[in-house]
Structure formats: structure tokens, C-alpha cells
PDB file of C-alpha atoms in Angstrom:
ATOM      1  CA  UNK A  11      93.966 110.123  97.108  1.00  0.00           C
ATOM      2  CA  UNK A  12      97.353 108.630  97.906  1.00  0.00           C
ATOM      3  CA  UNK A  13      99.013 109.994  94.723  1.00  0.00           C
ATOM      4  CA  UNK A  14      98.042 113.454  96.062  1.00  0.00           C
ATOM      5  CA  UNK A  15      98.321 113.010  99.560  1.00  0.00           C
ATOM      6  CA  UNK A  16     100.959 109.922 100.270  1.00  0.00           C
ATOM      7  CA  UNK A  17     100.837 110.740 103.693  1.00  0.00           C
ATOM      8  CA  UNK A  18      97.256 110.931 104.147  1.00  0.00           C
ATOM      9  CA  UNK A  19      97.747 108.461 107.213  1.00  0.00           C
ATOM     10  CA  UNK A  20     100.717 110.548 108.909  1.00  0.00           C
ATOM     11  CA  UNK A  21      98.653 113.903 108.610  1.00  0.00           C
ATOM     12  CA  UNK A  22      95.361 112.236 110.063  1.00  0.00           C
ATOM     13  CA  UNK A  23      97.429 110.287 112.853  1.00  0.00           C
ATOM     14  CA  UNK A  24      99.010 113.636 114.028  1.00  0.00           C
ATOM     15  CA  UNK A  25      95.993 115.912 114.443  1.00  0.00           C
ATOM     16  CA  UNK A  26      93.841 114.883 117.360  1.00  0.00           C
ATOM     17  CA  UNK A  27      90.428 116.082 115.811  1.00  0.00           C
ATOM     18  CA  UNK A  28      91.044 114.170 112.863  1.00  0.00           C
ATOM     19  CA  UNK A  29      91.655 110.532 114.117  1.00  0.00           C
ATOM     20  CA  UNK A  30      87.813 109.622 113.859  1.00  0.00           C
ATOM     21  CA  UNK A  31      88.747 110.699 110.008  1.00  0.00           C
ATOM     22  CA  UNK A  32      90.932 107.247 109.729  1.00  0.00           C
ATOM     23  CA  UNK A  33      87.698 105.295 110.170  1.00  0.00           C
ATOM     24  CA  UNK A  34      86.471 106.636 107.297  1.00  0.00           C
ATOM     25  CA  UNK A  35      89.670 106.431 105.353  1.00  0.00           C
ATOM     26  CA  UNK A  36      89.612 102.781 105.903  1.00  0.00           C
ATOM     27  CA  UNK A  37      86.396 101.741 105.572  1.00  0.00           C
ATOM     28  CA  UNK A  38      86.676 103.677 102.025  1.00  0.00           C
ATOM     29  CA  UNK A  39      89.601 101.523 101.360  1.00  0.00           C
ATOM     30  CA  UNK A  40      87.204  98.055 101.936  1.00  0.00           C
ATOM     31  CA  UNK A  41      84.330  96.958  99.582  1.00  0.00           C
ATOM     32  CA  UNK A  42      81.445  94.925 100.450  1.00  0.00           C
ATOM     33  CA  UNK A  43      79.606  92.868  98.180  1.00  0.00           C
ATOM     34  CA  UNK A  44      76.477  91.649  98.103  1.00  0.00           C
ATOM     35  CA  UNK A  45      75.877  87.671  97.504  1.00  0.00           C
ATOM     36  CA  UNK A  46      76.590  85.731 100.378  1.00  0.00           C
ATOM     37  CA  UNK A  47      77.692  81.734  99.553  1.00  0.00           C
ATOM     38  CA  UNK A  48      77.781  79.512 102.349  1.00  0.00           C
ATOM     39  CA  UNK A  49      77.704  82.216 104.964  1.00  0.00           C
ATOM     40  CA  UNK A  50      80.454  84.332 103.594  1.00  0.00           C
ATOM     41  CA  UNK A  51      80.418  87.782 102.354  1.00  0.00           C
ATOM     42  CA  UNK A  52      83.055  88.929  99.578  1.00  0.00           C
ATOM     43  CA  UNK A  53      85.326  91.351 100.165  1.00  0.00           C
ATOM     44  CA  UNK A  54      87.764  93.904  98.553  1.00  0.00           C
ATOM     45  CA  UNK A  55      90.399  95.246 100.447  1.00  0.00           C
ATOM     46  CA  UNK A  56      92.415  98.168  98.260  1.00  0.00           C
ATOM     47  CA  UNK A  57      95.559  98.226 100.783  1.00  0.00           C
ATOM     48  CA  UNK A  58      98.145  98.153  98.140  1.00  0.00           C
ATOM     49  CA  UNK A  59      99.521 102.089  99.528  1.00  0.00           C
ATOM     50  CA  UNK A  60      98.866 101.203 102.941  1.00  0.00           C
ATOM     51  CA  UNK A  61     101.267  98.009 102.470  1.00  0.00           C
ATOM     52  CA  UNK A  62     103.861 100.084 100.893  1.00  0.00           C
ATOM     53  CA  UNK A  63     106.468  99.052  98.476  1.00  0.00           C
ATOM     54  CA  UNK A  64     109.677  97.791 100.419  1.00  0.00           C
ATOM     55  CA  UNK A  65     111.871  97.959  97.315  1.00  0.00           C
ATOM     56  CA  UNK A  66     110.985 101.720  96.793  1.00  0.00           C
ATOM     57  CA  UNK A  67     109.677 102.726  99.896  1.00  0.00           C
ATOM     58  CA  UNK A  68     111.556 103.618 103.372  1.00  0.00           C
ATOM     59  CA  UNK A  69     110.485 100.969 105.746  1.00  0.00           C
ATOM     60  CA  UNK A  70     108.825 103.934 108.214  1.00  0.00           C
ATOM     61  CA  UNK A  71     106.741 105.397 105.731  1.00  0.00           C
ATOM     62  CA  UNK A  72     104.122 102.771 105.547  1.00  0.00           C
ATOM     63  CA  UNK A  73     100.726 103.172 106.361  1.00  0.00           C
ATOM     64  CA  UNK A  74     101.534 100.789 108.913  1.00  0.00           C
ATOM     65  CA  UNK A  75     104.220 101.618 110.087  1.00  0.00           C
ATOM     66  CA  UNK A  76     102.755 105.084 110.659  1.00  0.00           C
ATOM     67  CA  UNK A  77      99.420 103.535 112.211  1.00  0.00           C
ATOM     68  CA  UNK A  78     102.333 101.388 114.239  1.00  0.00           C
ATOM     69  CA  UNK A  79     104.363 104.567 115.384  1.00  0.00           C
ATOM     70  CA  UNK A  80     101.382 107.386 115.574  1.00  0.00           C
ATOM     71  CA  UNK A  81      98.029 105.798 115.124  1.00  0.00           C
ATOM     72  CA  UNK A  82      95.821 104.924 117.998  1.00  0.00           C
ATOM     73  CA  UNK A  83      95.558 101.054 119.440  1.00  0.00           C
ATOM     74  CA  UNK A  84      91.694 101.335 118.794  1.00  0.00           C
ATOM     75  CA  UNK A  85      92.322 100.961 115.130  1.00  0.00           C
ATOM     76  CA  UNK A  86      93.883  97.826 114.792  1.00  0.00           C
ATOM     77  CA  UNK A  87      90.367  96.461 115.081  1.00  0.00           C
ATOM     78  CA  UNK A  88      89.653  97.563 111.921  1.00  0.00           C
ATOM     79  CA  UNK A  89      89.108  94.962 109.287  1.00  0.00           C
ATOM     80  CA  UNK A  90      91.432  96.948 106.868  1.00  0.00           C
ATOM     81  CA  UNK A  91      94.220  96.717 109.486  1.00  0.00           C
ATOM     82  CA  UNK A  92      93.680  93.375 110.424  1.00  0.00           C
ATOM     83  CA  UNK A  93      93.974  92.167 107.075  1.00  0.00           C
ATOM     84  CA  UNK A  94      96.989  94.449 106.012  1.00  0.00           C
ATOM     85  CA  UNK A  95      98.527  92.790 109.147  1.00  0.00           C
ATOM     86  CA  UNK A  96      97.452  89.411 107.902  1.00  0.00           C
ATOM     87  CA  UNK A  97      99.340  89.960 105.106  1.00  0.00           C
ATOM     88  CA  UNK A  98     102.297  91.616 106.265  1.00  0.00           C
ATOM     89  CA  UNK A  99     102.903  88.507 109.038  1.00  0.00           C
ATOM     90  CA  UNK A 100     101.859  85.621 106.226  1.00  0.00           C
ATOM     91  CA  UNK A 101     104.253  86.680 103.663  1.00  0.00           C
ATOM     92  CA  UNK A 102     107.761  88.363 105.980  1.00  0.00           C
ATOM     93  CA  UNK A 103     106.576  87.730 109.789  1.00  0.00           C
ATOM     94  CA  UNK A 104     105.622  84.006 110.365  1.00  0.00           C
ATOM     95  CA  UNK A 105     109.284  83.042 108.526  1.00  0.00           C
ATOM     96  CA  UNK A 106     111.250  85.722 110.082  1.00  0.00           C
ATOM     97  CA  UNK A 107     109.558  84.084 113.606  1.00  0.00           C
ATOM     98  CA  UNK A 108     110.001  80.594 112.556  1.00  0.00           C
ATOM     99  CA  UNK A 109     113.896  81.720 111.791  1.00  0.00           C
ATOM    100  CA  UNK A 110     114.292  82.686 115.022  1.00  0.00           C
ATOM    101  CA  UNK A 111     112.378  80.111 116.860  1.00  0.00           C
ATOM    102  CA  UNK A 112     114.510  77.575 115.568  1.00  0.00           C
ATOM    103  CA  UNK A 113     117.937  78.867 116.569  1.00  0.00           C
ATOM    104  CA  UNK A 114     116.112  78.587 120.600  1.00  0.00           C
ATOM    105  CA  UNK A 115     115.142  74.752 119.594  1.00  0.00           C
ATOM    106  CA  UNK A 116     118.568  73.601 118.179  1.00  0.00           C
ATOM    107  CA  UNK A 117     120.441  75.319 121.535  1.00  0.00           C
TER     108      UNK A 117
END
């Protein structure tokens, strides 16, 4: 899907009819399986087009950045978003923060 249609998330995002349609995309992107151990349920998440690639890819045309420009706030409780933002603030956001945080602490 992405190979064909890259911005898949840009074309549903800008067409008002079609926003239920990014539902569906995500919860086609997020896999369910079915043995639970110790009250947890596994699960796939295939984000790897929605996280983009920052070393090829412009910074804006992320799937999240899109969703972050265009998309509607009612989608960032998706658990595909949630965990793409999980991810995103785990391995750039949380240091860049810290960073900054401790320039207020030595003043």
C-alpha cells in the first residue's frame, strides 16, 4: 500500500468523507494475537512508513507529521498513534526535553 500510495495518510487527511477511512488504515496496520499470558495480549504494530525514515525522508512527510499538521485530534487515541508516538518521544523526544530542561536547572 505505501509503495503505491506513500501518501496514503495526506490524501485521506485532506478529504473530509474519507477521515473515518484512517481508522481503518490503522487498525490494518495493528495485529492482534490470540494467547493472553498474565493478562497481556500480543501485539504487532507495522508503523515502520508511518515513522518515516529521517535520513531519507523530509521531516514533514511523515505519517505523523501529516496526522500532526492535517489529521484530526480524535485520532491520536488510536493505539497505532499512540505507540508510533511512544516511539518517536522514547528514542529523539525525552533527550531532546531532558537537553533542554537542564540548561533551565543549571541557570
Amino acid at each position: 500500500l505505501f509503495e503505491t500510495h506513500p501518501d496514503i495518510v495526506s490524501i485521506l487527511c485532506d478529504d473530509p468523507g474519507a477521515l473515518p477511512l484512517l481508522d481503518t488504515l490503522f487498525d490494518g496496520l495493528m495485529w492482534h494475537g490470540d494467547n493472553v499470558v498474565d493478562g497481556q495480549l500480543d501485539v504487532n504494530y507495522y508503523i515502520k512508513e508511518l515513522y518515516g525514515d529521517p535520513t531519507k525522508d523530509s521531516l514533514w512527510d511523515t505519517g505523523l507529521a501529516v496526522l500532526a499538521v492535517k489529521g484530526p485530534p480524535l485520532i491520536y487515541e488510536h493505539p497505532v498513534v499512540q505507540k508510533l508516538l511512544e516511539l518517536k518521544w522514547e528514542s529523539f523526544g525525552l533527550l531532546v526535553f531532558m537537553m533542554v530542561q537542564s540548561i533551565y536547572v543549571l541557570l
